Short mmCIF file of C-alpha atoms and ligand atoms in Angstrom, two decimals:
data_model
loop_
_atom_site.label_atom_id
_atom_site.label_comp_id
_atom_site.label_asym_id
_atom_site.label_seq_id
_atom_site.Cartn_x
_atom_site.Cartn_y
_atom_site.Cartn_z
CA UNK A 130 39.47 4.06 41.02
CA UNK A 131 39.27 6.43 38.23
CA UNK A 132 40.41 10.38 38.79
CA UNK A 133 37.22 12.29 40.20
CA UNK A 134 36.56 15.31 39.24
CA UNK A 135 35.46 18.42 40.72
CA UNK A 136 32.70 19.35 38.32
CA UNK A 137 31.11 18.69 35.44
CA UNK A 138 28.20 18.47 33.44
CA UNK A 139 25.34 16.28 32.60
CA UNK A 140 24.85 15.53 28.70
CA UNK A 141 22.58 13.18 26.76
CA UNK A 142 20.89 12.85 23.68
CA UNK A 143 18.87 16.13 24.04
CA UNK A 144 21.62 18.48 24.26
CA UNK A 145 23.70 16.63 21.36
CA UNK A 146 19.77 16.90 19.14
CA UNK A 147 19.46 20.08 19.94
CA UNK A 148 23.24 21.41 19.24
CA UNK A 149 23.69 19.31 16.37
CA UNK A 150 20.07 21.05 14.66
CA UNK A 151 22.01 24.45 15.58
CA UNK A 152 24.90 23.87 13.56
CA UNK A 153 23.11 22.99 10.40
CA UNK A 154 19.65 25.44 10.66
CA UNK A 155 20.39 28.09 12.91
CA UNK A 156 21.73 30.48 9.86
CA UNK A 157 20.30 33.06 7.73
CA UNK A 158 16.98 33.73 8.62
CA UNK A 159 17.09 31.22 11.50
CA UNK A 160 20.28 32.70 13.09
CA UNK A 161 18.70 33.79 16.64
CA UNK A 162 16.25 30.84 16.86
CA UNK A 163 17.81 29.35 19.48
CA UNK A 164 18.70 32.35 21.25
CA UNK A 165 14.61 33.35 21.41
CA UNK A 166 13.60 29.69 22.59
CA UNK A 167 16.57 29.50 25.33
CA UNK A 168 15.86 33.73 26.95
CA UNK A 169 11.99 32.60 26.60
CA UNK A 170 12.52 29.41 28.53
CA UNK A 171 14.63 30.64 31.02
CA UNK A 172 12.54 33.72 31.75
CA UNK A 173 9.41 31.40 32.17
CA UNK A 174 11.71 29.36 34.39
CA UNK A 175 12.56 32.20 36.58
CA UNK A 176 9.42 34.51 36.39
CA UNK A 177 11.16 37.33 35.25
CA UNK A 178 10.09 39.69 32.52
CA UNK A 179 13.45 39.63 30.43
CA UNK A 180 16.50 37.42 29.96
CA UNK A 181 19.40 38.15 28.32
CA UNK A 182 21.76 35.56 27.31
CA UNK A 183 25.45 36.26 27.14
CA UNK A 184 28.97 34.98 26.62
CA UNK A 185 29.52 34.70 30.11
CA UNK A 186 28.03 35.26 34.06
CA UNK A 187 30.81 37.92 34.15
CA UNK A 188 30.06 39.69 31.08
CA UNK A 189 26.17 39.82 32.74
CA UNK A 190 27.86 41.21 36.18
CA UNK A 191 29.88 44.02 33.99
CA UNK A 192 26.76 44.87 31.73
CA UNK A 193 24.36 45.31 34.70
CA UNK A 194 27.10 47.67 36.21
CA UNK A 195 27.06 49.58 32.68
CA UNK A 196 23.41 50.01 32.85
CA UNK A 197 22.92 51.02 36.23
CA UNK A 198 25.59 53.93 35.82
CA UNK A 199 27.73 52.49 38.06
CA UNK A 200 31.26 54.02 37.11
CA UNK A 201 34.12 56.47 38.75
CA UNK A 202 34.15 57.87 42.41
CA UNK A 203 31.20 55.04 42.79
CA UNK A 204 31.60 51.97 45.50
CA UNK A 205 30.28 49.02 44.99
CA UNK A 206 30.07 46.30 47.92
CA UNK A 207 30.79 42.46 47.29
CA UNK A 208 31.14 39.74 49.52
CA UNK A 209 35.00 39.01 50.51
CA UNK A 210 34.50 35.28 49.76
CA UNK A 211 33.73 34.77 46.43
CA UNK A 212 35.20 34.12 42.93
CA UNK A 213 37.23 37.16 41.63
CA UNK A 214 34.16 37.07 38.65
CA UNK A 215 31.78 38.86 40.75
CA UNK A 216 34.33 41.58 41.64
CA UNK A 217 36.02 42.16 38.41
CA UNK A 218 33.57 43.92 36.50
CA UNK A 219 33.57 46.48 39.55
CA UNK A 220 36.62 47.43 38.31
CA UNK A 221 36.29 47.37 34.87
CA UNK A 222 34.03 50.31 35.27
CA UNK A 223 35.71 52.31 36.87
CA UNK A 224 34.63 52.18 40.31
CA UNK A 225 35.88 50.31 43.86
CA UNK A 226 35.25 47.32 45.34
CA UNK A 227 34.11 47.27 49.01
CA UNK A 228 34.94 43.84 50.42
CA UNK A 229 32.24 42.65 52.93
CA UNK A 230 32.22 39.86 55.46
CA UNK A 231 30.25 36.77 55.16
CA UNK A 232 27.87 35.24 57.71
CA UNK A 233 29.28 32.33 59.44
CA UNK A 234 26.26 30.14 58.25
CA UNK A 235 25.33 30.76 55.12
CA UNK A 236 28.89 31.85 53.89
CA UNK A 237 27.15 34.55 51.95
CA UNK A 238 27.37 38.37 52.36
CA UNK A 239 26.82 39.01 55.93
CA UNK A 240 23.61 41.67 56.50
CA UNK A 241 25.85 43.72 59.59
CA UNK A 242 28.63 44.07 57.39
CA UNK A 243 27.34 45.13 54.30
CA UNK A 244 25.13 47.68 56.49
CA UNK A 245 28.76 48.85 57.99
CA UNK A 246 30.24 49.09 54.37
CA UNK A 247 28.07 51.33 53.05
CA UNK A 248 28.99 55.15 52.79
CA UNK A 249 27.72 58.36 50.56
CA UNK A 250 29.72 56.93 47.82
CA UNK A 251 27.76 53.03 47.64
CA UNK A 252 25.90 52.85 44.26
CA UNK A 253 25.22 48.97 44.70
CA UNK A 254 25.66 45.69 45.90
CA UNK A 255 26.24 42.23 44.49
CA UNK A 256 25.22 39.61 47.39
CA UNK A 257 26.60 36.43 46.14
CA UNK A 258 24.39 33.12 46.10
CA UNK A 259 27.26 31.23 47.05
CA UNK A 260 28.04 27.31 45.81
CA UNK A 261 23.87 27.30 45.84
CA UNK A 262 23.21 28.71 49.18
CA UNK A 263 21.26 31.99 49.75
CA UNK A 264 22.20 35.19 51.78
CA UNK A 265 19.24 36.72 54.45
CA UNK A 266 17.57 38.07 51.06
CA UNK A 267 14.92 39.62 52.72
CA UNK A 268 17.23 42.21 54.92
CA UNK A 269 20.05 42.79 52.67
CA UNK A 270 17.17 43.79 49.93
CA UNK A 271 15.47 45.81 52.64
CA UNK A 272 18.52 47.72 53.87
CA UNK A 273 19.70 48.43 50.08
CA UNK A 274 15.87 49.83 49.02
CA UNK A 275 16.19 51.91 51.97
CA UNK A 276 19.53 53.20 51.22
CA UNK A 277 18.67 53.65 47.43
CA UNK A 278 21.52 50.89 46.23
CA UNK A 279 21.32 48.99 43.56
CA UNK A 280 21.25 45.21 43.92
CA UNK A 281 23.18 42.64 41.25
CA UNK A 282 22.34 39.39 42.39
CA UNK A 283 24.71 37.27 41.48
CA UNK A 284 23.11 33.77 41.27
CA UNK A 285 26.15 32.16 39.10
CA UNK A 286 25.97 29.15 41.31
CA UNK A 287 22.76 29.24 42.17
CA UNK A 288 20.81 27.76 39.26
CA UNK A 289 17.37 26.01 41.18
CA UNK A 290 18.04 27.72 44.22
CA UNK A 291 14.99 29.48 45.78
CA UNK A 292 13.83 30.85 49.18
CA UNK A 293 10.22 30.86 50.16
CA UNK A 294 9.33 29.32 46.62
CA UNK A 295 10.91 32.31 44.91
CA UNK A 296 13.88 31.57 42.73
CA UNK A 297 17.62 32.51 42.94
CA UNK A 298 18.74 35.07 40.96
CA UNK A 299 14.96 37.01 40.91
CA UNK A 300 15.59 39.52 43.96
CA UNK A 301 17.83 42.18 42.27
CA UNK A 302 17.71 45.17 39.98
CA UNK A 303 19.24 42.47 37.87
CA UNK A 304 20.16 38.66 38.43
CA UNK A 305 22.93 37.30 37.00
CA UNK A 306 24.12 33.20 36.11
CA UNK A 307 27.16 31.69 34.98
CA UNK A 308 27.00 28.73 32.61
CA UNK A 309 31.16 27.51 32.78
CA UNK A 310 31.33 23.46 32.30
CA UNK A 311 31.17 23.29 35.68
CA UNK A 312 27.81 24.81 36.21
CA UNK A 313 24.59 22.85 37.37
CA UNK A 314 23.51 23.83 34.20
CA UNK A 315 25.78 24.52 31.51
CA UNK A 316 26.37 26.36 27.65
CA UNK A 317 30.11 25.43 27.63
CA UNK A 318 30.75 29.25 28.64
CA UNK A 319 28.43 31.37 28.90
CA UNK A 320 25.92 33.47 31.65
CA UNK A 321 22.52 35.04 31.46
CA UNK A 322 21.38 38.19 33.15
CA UNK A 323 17.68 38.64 33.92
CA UNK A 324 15.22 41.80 35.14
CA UNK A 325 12.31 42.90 35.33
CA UNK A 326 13.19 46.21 34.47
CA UNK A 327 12.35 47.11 30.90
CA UNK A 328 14.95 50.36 31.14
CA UNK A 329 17.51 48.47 32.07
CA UNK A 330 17.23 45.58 29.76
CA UNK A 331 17.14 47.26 26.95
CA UNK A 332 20.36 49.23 28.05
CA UNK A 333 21.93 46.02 28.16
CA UNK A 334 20.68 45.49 24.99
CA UNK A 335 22.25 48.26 23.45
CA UNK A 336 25.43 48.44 25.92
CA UNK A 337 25.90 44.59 24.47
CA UNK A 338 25.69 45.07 21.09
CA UNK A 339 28.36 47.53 20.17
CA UNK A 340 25.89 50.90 21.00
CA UNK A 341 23.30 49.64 18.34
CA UNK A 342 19.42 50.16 19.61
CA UNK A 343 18.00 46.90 19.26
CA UNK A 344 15.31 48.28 16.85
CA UNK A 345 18.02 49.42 14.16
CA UNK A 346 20.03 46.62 14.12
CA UNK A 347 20.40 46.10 10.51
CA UNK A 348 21.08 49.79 9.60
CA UNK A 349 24.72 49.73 11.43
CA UNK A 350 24.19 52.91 12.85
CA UNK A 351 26.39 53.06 16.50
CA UNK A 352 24.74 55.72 19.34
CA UNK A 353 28.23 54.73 21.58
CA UNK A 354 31.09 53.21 21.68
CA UNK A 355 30.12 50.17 23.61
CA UNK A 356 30.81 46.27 24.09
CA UNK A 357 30.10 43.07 21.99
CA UNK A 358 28.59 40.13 24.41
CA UNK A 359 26.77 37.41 22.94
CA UNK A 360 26.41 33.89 22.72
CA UNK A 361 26.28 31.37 20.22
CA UNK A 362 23.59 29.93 18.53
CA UNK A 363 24.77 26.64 19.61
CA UNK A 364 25.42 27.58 23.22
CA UNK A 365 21.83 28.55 23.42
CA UNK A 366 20.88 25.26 21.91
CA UNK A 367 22.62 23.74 24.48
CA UNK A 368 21.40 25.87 27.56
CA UNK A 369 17.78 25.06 26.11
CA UNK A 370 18.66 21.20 26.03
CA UNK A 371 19.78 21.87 29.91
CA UNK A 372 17.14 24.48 31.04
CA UNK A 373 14.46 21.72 29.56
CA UNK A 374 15.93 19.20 32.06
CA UNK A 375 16.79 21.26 34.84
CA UNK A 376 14.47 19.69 37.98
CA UNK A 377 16.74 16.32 37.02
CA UNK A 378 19.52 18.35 37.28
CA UNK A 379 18.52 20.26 40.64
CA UNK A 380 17.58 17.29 41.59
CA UNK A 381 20.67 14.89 40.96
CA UNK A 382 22.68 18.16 43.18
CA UNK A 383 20.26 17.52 45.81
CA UNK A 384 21.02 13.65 45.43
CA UNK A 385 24.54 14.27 45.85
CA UNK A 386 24.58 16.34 48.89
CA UNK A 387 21.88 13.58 50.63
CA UNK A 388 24.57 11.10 49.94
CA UNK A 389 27.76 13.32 51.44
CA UNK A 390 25.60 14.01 53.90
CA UNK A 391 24.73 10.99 54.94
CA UNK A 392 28.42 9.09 55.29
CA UNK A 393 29.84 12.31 56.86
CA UNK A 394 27.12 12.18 59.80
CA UNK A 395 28.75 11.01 62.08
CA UNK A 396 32.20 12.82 61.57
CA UNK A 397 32.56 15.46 64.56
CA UNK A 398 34.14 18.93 63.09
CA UNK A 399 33.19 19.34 60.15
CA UNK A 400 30.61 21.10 58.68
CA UNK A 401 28.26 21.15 55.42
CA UNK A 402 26.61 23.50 53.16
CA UNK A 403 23.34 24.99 55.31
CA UNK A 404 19.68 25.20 53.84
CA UNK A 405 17.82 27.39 56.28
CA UNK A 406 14.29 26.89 56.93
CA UNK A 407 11.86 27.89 54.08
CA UNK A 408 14.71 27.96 51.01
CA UNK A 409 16.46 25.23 48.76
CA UNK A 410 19.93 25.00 48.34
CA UNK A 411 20.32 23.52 44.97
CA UNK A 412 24.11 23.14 46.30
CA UNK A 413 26.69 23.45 43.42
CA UNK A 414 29.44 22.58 45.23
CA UNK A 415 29.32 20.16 48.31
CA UNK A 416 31.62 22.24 50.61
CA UNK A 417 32.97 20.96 54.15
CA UNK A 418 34.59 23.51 56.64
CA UNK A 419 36.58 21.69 59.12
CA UNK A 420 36.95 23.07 62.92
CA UNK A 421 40.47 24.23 63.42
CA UNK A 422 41.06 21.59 66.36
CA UNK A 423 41.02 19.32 63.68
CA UNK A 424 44.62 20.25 62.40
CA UNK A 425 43.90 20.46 58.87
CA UNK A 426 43.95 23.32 56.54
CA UNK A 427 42.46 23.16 53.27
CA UNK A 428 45.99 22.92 51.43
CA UNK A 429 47.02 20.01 53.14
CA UNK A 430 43.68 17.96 52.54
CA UNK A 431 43.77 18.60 48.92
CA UNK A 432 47.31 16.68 48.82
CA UNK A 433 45.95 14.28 50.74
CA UNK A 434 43.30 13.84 48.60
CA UNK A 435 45.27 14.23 45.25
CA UNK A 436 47.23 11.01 46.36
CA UNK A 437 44.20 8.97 46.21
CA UNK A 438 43.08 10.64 42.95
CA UNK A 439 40.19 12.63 44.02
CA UNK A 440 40.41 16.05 43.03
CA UNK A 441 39.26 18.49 46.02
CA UNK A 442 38.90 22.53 45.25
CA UNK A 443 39.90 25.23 48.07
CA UNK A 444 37.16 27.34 49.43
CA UNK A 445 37.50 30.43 47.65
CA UNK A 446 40.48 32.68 49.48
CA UNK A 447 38.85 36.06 50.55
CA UNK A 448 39.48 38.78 47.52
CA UNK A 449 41.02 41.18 49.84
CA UNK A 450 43.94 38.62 50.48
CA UNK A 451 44.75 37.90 46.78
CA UNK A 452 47.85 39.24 45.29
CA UNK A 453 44.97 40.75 42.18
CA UNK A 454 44.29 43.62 45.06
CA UNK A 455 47.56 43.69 46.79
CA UNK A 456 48.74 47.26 47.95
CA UNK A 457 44.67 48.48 47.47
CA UNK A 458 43.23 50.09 50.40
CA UNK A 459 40.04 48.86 50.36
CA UNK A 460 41.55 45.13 50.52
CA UNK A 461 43.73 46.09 53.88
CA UNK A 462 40.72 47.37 55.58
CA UNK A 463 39.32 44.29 54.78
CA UNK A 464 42.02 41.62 56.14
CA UNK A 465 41.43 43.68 60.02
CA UNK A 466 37.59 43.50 59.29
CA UNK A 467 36.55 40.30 57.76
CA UNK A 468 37.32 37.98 60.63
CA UNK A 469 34.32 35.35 59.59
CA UNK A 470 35.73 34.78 55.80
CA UNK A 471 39.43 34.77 57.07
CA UNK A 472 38.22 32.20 59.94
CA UNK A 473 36.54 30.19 57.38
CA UNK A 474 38.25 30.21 53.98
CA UNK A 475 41.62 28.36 55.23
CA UNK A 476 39.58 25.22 56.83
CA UNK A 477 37.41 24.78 53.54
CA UNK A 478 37.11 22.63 50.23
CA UNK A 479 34.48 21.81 47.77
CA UNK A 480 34.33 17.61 47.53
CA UNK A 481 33.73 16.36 44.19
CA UNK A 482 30.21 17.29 43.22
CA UNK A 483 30.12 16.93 39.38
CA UNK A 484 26.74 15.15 37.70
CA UNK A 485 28.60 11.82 37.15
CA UNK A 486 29.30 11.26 40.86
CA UNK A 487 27.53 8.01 42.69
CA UNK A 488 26.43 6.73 45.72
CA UNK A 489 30.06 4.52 45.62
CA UNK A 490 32.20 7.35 44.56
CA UNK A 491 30.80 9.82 47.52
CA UNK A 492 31.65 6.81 49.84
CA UNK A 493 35.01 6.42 48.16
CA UNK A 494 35.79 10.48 48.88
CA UNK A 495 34.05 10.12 52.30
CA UNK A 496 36.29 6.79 53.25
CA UNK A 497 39.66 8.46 52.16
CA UNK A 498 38.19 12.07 53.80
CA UNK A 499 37.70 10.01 57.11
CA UNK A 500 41.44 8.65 56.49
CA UNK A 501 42.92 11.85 56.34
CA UNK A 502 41.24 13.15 59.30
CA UNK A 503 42.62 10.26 60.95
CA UNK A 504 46.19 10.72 60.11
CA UNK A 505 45.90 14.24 61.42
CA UNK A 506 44.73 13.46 64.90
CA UNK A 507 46.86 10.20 65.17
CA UNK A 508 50.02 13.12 64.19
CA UNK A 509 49.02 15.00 66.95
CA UNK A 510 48.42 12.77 69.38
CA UNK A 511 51.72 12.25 71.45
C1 PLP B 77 30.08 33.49 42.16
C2 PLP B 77 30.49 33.65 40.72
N1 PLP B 77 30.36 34.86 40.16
C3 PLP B 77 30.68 35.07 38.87
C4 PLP B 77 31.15 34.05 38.08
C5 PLP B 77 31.54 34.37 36.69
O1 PLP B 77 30.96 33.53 35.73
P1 PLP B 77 31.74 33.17 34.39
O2 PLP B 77 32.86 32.25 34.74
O3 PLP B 77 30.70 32.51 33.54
O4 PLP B 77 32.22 34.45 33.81
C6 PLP B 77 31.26 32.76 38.61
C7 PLP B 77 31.69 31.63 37.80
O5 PLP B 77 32.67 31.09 37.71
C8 PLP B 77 30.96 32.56 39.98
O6 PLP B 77 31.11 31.36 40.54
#
């Protein structure tokens, strides 16, 4: 059997049509073509007034930081278990990173602890769709209108997602999506951030565009010292290729999952990616949490599964635990607190859940899963 793969795209004639026009027309006159078709289409997509696209999903997170004023002496609260890219930015602006718990179902920012994270200093939250799945939307929104915080959504990995027929990534001040190779949907790099707030979309504007009002452009005139995030012309061409396909590719994640699903079903201790009544997981990642009884910690199942060539990611390892925010206060108070993500993270890995998995590869991961499982309880058995 061939090496499998994490992640990894889904390409066909569309996207290599539509690229390929980019290089040779979209010049000159024609130089932001692509970009209008692609912000149009995904806006449509999403039913959101405005979409932005930019060179990455954390260059989206950092901008919608910059436009909501969020900078010094500010806190900002952010799931513990997550990708350092939706933390980051917090810092780049100045402010502090609040690390919150996650629920033990939907892995995603738990509602009690972001409630118990907030103080006079909390200027906004980014709940964090994670690997597809959706945090209790409807009471971390409510809490954060009543409290007057801001909310980033960040729906990197959440592309198709959507609870109660309303999509990922539409329940913020801003949503934000990352478009890395590995992405449902992807540009090569690159991220979008979408609002429906006019003000703060055309502070992105300017924020993104070295301090330039969008209207002036041409004229070179600078109102601030700001930042420089766009794409490509032939990244948009590419996300438009995708977008234009993007139930097949929702839908080929969906496939996937239905297939791990169904070999693992009978496999005591382990659990899968949740899709709570009335929302869609468009799952990402196909992610397995195994019960500690089971013996196994994520770093020894990835060897395991390295020796049979399958290439198996760790659940992300809580923020506050990383040596990036060793010695910082706010990550020590988080190791005591965040007994959920430091209960989950170490029993967790994402299975191979690129586009070019099949029905036999899934049963070739599941088959050398169930052997590894195996060996462990056959170890400890005296
Ligand atoms: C949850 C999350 N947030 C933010 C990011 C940042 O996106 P990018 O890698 O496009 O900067 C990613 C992507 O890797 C992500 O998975």
């Amino acid at each position: 059997m061939e090496r499998i793969t994490i992640s990894g795209p889904w390409i066909t004639e569309k996207e290599i049509g539509y690229v390929t026009d980019a290089v040779a027309t979209a010049w000159y006159g024609n130089a932001n073509v692509y970009h209008a078709r692609f912000q149009r289409a995904f806006g449509e997509y999403l039913g959101v007034k405005h979409a932005v696209p930019l060179p990455s999903g954390t260059s989206a997170i950092h901008l919608s930081l910059l436009a909501l004023g969020v900078g010094p002496g500010d806190e900002v609260v952010v799931p513990d278990m997550t990708w350092i890219g939706s933390s980051a930015p917090i810092t780049y602006v100045g402010a502090r990173p609040v690390f919150a718990d996650v629920d033990p179902r939907t892995w995603c920012l738990s509602v009690e602890s972001f409630e118990k994270c907030i103080t006079a200093r909390t200027r906004a939250v980014i709940p964090v769709d994670l690997y597809g799945g959706l945090p209790d939307v409807d009471a971390i929104w409510a809490i954060a209108a009543r409290r007057g915080i801001a909310v980033i959504e960040d729906a990197a990995e959440a592309i198709g997602s959507e609870s109660r027929g309303r999509k990922a990534g539409t329940f913020g001040d801003t949503g934000v999506f990352s478009f890395h190779g590995s992405k449902t949907m992807t540009t090569g790099e690159g991220g979008m951030l979408v609002t429906d707030r006019t003000d703060l979309y055309e502070r992105v504007l300017t924020l993104g565009d070295h301090g330039r009002r969008p209207s002036e452009r041409g004229m070179f005139w600078n109102y601030e010292v700001a930042w420089k995030y766009k794409m490509s012309s032939m990244q948009a061409a590419l996300g438009l290729a995708q977008l234009e396909r993007i139930e097949e590719l929702v839908n080929r994640k969906r496939q996937i999952f239905d297939w791990y699903q169904n070999e693992l079903a009978g496999l005591d201790g382990l659990t899968l990616n949740w899709e709570p009544p009335g929302t869609k997981n468009s799952y990402w990642m196909v992610t397995a949490i195994l019960e500690p009884m089971l013996g196994m910690t994520k770093g020894r199942l990835i060897k395991l599964m390295a020796e049979r060539n399958i290439d198996v990611r760790p659940v992300f390892h809580p923020l506050s635990s990383l040596p990036a925010y060793e010695g910082w206060p706010e990550a020590l108070q988080a190791r005591r607190r965040n007994t959920v993500s430091y209960g989950i993270s170490p029993y967790g890995v994402n299975l191979p859940s690129g586009m070019s998995m099949t029905a036999e590869k899934v049963h070739y991961v599941c088959d050398a899963l169930r052997k590894a499982l195996e060996l462990t309880s056959q170890e400890e058995t005296p």
